[in-house]
Amino acid sequence: AQSVTQLDSHVSVSEGTPVLLRCNYSSSYSPSLFWYVQHPNKGLQLLLKYTSAATLVKGINGFEAEFKKSETSFHLTKPSAHMSDAAEYFCVVRPSPPNDYKLSFGAGTTVTVRA
Amino acid sequence: DGGITQSPKYLFRKEGQNVTLSCEQNLNHDAMYWYRQDPGQGLRLIYYSQIVNDFQKGDIAEGYSVSREKKESFPLTVTSAQKNPTAFYLCASNRDPNNEQFFGPGTRLTVL
């Protein structure tokens, strides 16, 4: 069985400062990992994904995440927050072996950006 | 434009009524999914379909039903048996389970 824990339910940062969103997972296999962003009353948009290639993954809008197997973590970072980054962020695990259709979603981290 | 559309965006229902939420995709994806989202929680899987004319229950299927008669369409019916249907409903699709899911814009259902 797999599960995802987002360690912060809410993160508040000033515009121009770094953002760190923490995610830990548990999985019986080598998982695929995703970060999605959701703006209010919208669907989810993929930011980036890890699928067993490079452990440092670059995504859209300046976000990146590092897969650390020893720590079972997949933290999301951005060096400089922008007002448009205010949204909810979900860490998602897809277990391996492949062909499993079910994903596990974290509870989400709400990011607010102060001017 | 390729993508997933959901309609309506907002839906109001009286207790005891069944309602159907629409989900259409033109991405030529085989797999489609329905999720429910409640405040402060992650998404929970209601039903999914790997291929036309086939679907499986997710984690919270009670009180819901689906059909998959066409590749492009995966409607969700919220029945009167669903005890607490007020939520945000999201539809998603992907080419196969090894690829990321693409999400529609969602339907917000409110039971009056």
CSV table of C-alpha atoms in Angstrom, one decimal:
chain,number,residue,atom,x,y,z
A,1,ALA,CA,0.0,0.0,0.0
A,2,GLN,CA,1.1,3.5,-0.6
A,3,SER,CA,0.4,6.8,1.1
A,4,VAL,CA,1.4,10.4,0.9
A,5,THR,CA,1.9,12.9,3.7
A,6,GLN,CA,2.2,16.6,3.0
A,7,LEU,CA,3.8,18.0,6.1
A,8,ASP,CA,2.4,21.5,5.9
A,9,SER,CA,-1.3,22.3,5.4
A,10,HIS,CA,-0.5,25.9,4.9
A,11,VAL,CA,2.6,27.9,3.8
A,12,SER,CA,2.9,31.6,3.8
A,13,VAL,CA,5.8,33.4,2.0
A,14,SER,CA,6.7,36.9,0.9
A,15,GLU,CA,6.9,37.6,-2.8
A,16,GLY,CA,10.5,37.1,-4.0
A,17,THR,CA,11.4,34.6,-1.3
A,18,PRO,CA,11.9,30.9,-1.7
A,19,VAL,CA,9.0,28.4,-1.4
A,20,LEU,CA,9.4,24.9,0.1
A,21,LEU,CA,6.5,22.4,0.2
A,22,ARG,CA,7.3,19.1,1.9
A,23,CYS,CA,6.1,15.7,0.9
A,24,ASN,CA,6.8,12.2,2.2
A,25,TYR,CA,5.6,9.0,0.8
A,26,SER,CA,5.5,5.4,1.6
A,27,SER,CA,5.4,2.7,-1.1
A,28,SER,CA,6.1,-0.9,-1.4
A,29,TYR,CA,7.7,-0.4,-4.8
A,30,SER,CA,9.6,2.3,-6.6
A,31,PRO,CA,6.9,4.9,-7.2
A,32,SER,CA,6.2,7.6,-9.7
A,33,LEU,CA,5.6,10.9,-8.0
A,34,PHE,CA,3.9,14.1,-9.2
A,35,TRP,CA,3.2,17.6,-8.0
A,36,TYR,CA,0.0,19.2,-9.1
A,37,VAL,CA,-1.3,22.8,-8.6
A,38,GLN,CA,-4.9,23.9,-8.2
A,39,HIS,CA,-6.1,27.4,-8.3
A,40,PRO,CA,-9.5,28.2,-6.7
A,41,ASN,CA,-12.4,26.4,-8.3
A,42,LYS,CA,-10.2,25.0,-11.1
A,43,GLY,CA,-8.9,21.6,-12.1
A,44,LEU,CA,-5.5,20.3,-11.3
A,45,GLN,CA,-2.5,21.2,-13.5
A,46,LEU,CA,0.7,19.1,-13.6
A,47,LEU,CA,3.8,20.9,-12.3
A,48,LEU,CA,6.3,18.1,-12.6
A,49,LYS,CA,6.7,14.4,-12.4
A,50,TYR,CA,9.4,11.9,-11.3
A,51,THR,CA,9.5,8.5,-13.1
A,52,SER,CA,12.8,7.0,-12.1
A,53,ALA,CA,15.0,9.1,-14.3
A,54,ALA,CA,17.0,12.1,-12.9
A,55,THR,CA,16.3,12.6,-9.2
A,56,LEU,CA,16.1,16.4,-9.6
A,57,VAL,CA,13.1,17.2,-11.7
A,58,LYS,CA,12.4,20.6,-13.2
A,59,GLY,CA,8.8,21.6,-13.9
A,60,ILE,CA,6.8,24.5,-15.1
A,61,ASN,CA,6.8,28.1,-13.7
A,62,GLY,CA,10.3,27.7,-12.1
A,63,PHE,CA,9.4,24.8,-9.8
A,64,GLU,CA,11.6,21.8,-9.2
A,65,ALA,CA,11.5,18.8,-6.9
A,66,GLU,CA,14.1,16.3,-5.6
A,67,PHE,CA,13.4,12.7,-5.2
A,68,LYS,CA,15.3,11.3,-2.1
A,69,LYS,CA,14.7,7.6,-1.8
A,70,SER,CA,16.6,7.2,1.5
A,71,GLU,CA,14.3,9.9,3.0
A,72,THR,CA,11.2,8.8,1.1
A,73,SER,CA,10.7,12.5,0.2
A,74,PHE,CA,9.8,14.5,-2.8
A,75,HIS,CA,9.9,18.2,-1.7
A,76,LEU,CA,8.8,20.9,-4.1
A,77,THR,CA,10.8,24.2,-4.2
A,78,LYS,CA,10.9,27.5,-6.1
A,79,PRO,CA,13.6,30.0,-5.5
A,80,SER,CA,11.5,33.1,-5.8
A,81,ALA,CA,7.7,33.2,-5.2
A,82,HIS,CA,5.4,35.2,-7.4
A,83,MET,CA,1.9,36.4,-6.5
A,84,SER,CA,0.5,34.0,-9.1
A,85,ASP,CA,1.9,31.0,-7.1
A,86,ALA,CA,-0.8,31.4,-4.5
A,87,ALA,CA,-2.8,28.2,-4.9
A,88,GLU,CA,-3.2,24.7,-3.4
A,89,TYR,CA,-0.5,22.1,-4.2
A,90,PHE,CA,-0.9,18.3,-4.2
A,91,CYS,CA,1.8,15.7,-3.9
A,92,VAL,CA,0.6,12.5,-5.7
A,93,VAL,CA,2.0,8.9,-5.8
A,94,ARG,CA,1.5,6.3,-8.4
A,95,PRO,CA,2.7,3.0,-7.2
A,96,SER,CA,4.9,0.6,-9.2
A,97,PRO,CA,4.6,-2.0,-10.7
A,98,PRO,CA,2.9,-0.1,-13.4
A,99,ASN,CA,-0.6,-0.7,-14.8
A,100,ASP,CA,-2.1,0.3,-11.4
A,101,TYR,CA,-4.6,3.0,-12.2
A,102,LYS,CA,-5.1,4.3,-8.7
A,103,LEU,CA,-3.2,7.3,-7.4
A,104,SER,CA,-2.7,8.4,-3.8
A,105,PHE,CA,-3.2,12.1,-3.2
A,106,GLY,CA,-1.8,14.1,-0.3
A,107,ALA,CA,-4.2,16.4,1.6
A,108,GLY,CA,-2.8,19.5,0.0
A,109,THR,CA,-0.7,22.5,1.0
A,110,THR,CA,-2.3,26.0,0.6
A,111,VAL,CA,0.3,28.6,-0.4
A,112,THR,CA,-0.3,32.3,0.3
A,113,VAL,CA,2.0,34.9,-1.1
A,114,ARG,CA,2.4,38.3,0.7
A,115,ALA,CA,3.2,41.4,-1.3
B,1,ASP,CA,-7.9,22.8,-28.4
B,2,GLY,CA,-7.4,19.4,-26.8
B,3,GLY,CA,-8.6,18.9,-23.3
B,4,ILE,CA,-11.3,17.8,-20.9
B,5,THR,CA,-14.5,19.6,-20.4
B,6,GLN,CA,-17.0,19.2,-17.6
B,7,SER,CA,-20.5,20.6,-17.4
B,8,PRO,CA,-22.1,22.2,-15.7
B,9,LYS,CA,-19.6,24.3,-13.7
B,10,TYR,CA,-22.2,24.7,-10.9
B,11,LEU,CA,-25.0,22.4,-10.1
B,12,PHE,CA,-27.7,22.6,-7.5
B,13,ARG,CA,-29.8,19.6,-6.5
B,14,LYS,CA,-32.7,19.0,-4.1
B,15,GLU,CA,-32.4,16.1,-1.7
B,16,GLY,CA,-33.8,12.9,-3.2
B,17,GLN,CA,-32.9,13.8,-6.8
B,18,ASN,CA,-30.4,12.1,-9.0
B,19,VAL,CA,-28.1,14.3,-11.1
B,20,THR,CA,-25.7,13.5,-13.9
B,21,LEU,CA,-22.3,15.3,-14.3
B,22,SER,CA,-20.8,15.4,-17.8
B,23,CYS,CA,-17.2,14.7,-18.7
B,24,GLU,CA,-15.9,14.8,-22.2
B,25,GLN,CA,-12.3,14.5,-23.5
B,26,ASN,CA,-10.8,14.8,-27.0
B,27,LEU,CA,-7.4,13.7,-26.1
B,28,ASN,CA,-8.0,10.1,-27.4
B,29,HIS,CA,-7.2,8.8,-23.9
B,30,ASP,CA,-8.3,5.3,-23.0
B,31,ALA,CA,-8.6,5.8,-19.2
B,32,MET,CA,-10.9,8.1,-17.4
B,33,TYR,CA,-11.5,8.9,-13.8
B,34,TRP,CA,-13.9,10.6,-11.4
B,35,TYR,CA,-12.7,12.1,-8.2
B,36,ARG,CA,-14.4,13.9,-5.3
B,37,GLN,CA,-12.8,16.8,-3.5
B,38,ASP,CA,-13.8,18.1,-0.1
B,39,PRO,CA,-12.2,21.0,1.7
B,40,GLY,CA,-8.9,20.2,3.4
B,41,GLN,CA,-8.7,16.8,1.9
B,42,GLY,CA,-7.0,15.3,-1.1
B,43,LEU,CA,-8.9,13.8,-4.0
B,44,ARG,CA,-10.7,10.6,-3.5
B,45,LEU,CA,-11.4,8.2,-6.4
B,46,ILE,CA,-15.0,7.4,-7.1
B,47,TYR,CA,-14.9,5.3,-10.3
B,48,TYR,CA,-12.5,4.7,-13.1
B,49,SER,CA,-12.6,3.2,-16.6
B,50,GLN,CA,-9.7,1.7,-18.4
B,51,ILE,CA,-11.5,1.2,-21.7
B,52,VAL,CA,-14.9,1.6,-23.3
B,53,ASN,CA,-17.7,-0.5,-21.8
B,54,ASP,CA,-15.6,-1.2,-18.7
B,55,PHE,CA,-15.3,0.5,-15.4
B,56,GLN,CA,-14.3,-0.2,-11.8
B,57,LYS,CA,-15.2,1.1,-8.4
B,58,GLY,CA,-12.8,3.4,-6.6
B,59,ASP,CA,-12.6,4.0,-2.9
B,60,ILE,CA,-15.9,5.8,-2.4
B,61,ALA,CA,-18.3,4.4,-5.1
B,62,GLU,CA,-21.3,4.0,-2.9
B,63,GLY,CA,-24.2,6.3,-4.1
B,64,TYR,CA,-22.6,6.9,-7.5
B,65,SER,CA,-22.9,5.3,-10.9
B,66,VAL,CA,-21.1,5.7,-14.2
B,67,SER,CA,-21.2,4.5,-17.8
B,68,ARG,CA,-18.6,4.4,-20.6
B,69,GLU,CA,-20.4,3.9,-23.9
B,70,LYS,CA,-18.0,6.1,-25.8
B,71,LYS,CA,-14.3,6.6,-25.5
B,72,GLU,CA,-14.8,10.4,-25.2
B,73,SER,CA,-17.4,10.4,-22.5
B,74,PHE,CA,-17.6,9.3,-18.9
B,75,PRO,CA,-20.7,10.7,-17.2
B,76,LEU,CA,-21.2,10.4,-13.4
B,77,THR,CA,-24.6,10.1,-11.8
B,78,VAL,CA,-24.9,11.1,-8.2
B,79,THR,CA,-27.9,9.2,-6.8
B,80,SER,CA,-30.2,9.9,-3.9
B,81,ALA,CA,-28.4,7.1,-2.0
B,82,GLN,CA,-25.3,9.3,-1.7
B,83,LYS,CA,-25.6,10.7,1.8
B,84,ASN,CA,-23.4,13.8,1.5
B,85,PRO,CA,-23.1,14.7,-2.1
B,86,THR,CA,-22.1,18.4,-1.7
B,87,ALA,CA,-18.5,18.5,-3.1
B,88,PHE,CA,-16.3,19.5,-6.0
B,89,TYR,CA,-16.1,16.8,-8.6
B,90,LEU,CA,-13.2,16.4,-10.9
B,91,CYS,CA,-12.9,14.3,-14.0
B,92,ALA,CA,-9.5,13.2,-15.4
B,93,SER,CA,-8.0,11.0,-18.1
B,94,ASN,CA,-4.8,9.6,-19.3
B,95,ARG,CA,-3.5,7.5,-22.2
B,96,ASP,CA,-2.5,4.6,-19.8
B,97,PRO,CA,-1.8,4.2,-16.1
B,98,ASN,CA,1.9,4.9,-16.7
B,99,ASN,CA,1.3,8.5,-17.7
B,100,GLU,CA,0.1,11.5,-15.8
B,101,GLN,CA,-3.6,12.3,-15.5
B,102,PHE,CA,-5.1,15.4,-17.1
B,103,PHE,CA,-7.9,17.1,-15.2
B,104,GLY,CA,-11.0,18.9,-16.2
B,105,PRO,CA,-12.1,22.2,-14.6
B,106,GLY,CA,-14.5,20.5,-12.2
B,107,THR,CA,-18.2,20.7,-11.3
B,108,ARG,CA,-19.3,22.1,-7.9
B,109,LEU,CA,-22.4,20.2,-6.7
B,110,THR,CA,-24.5,21.7,-3.9
B,111,VAL,CA,-27.5,19.9,-2.4
B,112,LEU,CA,-30.1,22.2,-1.1
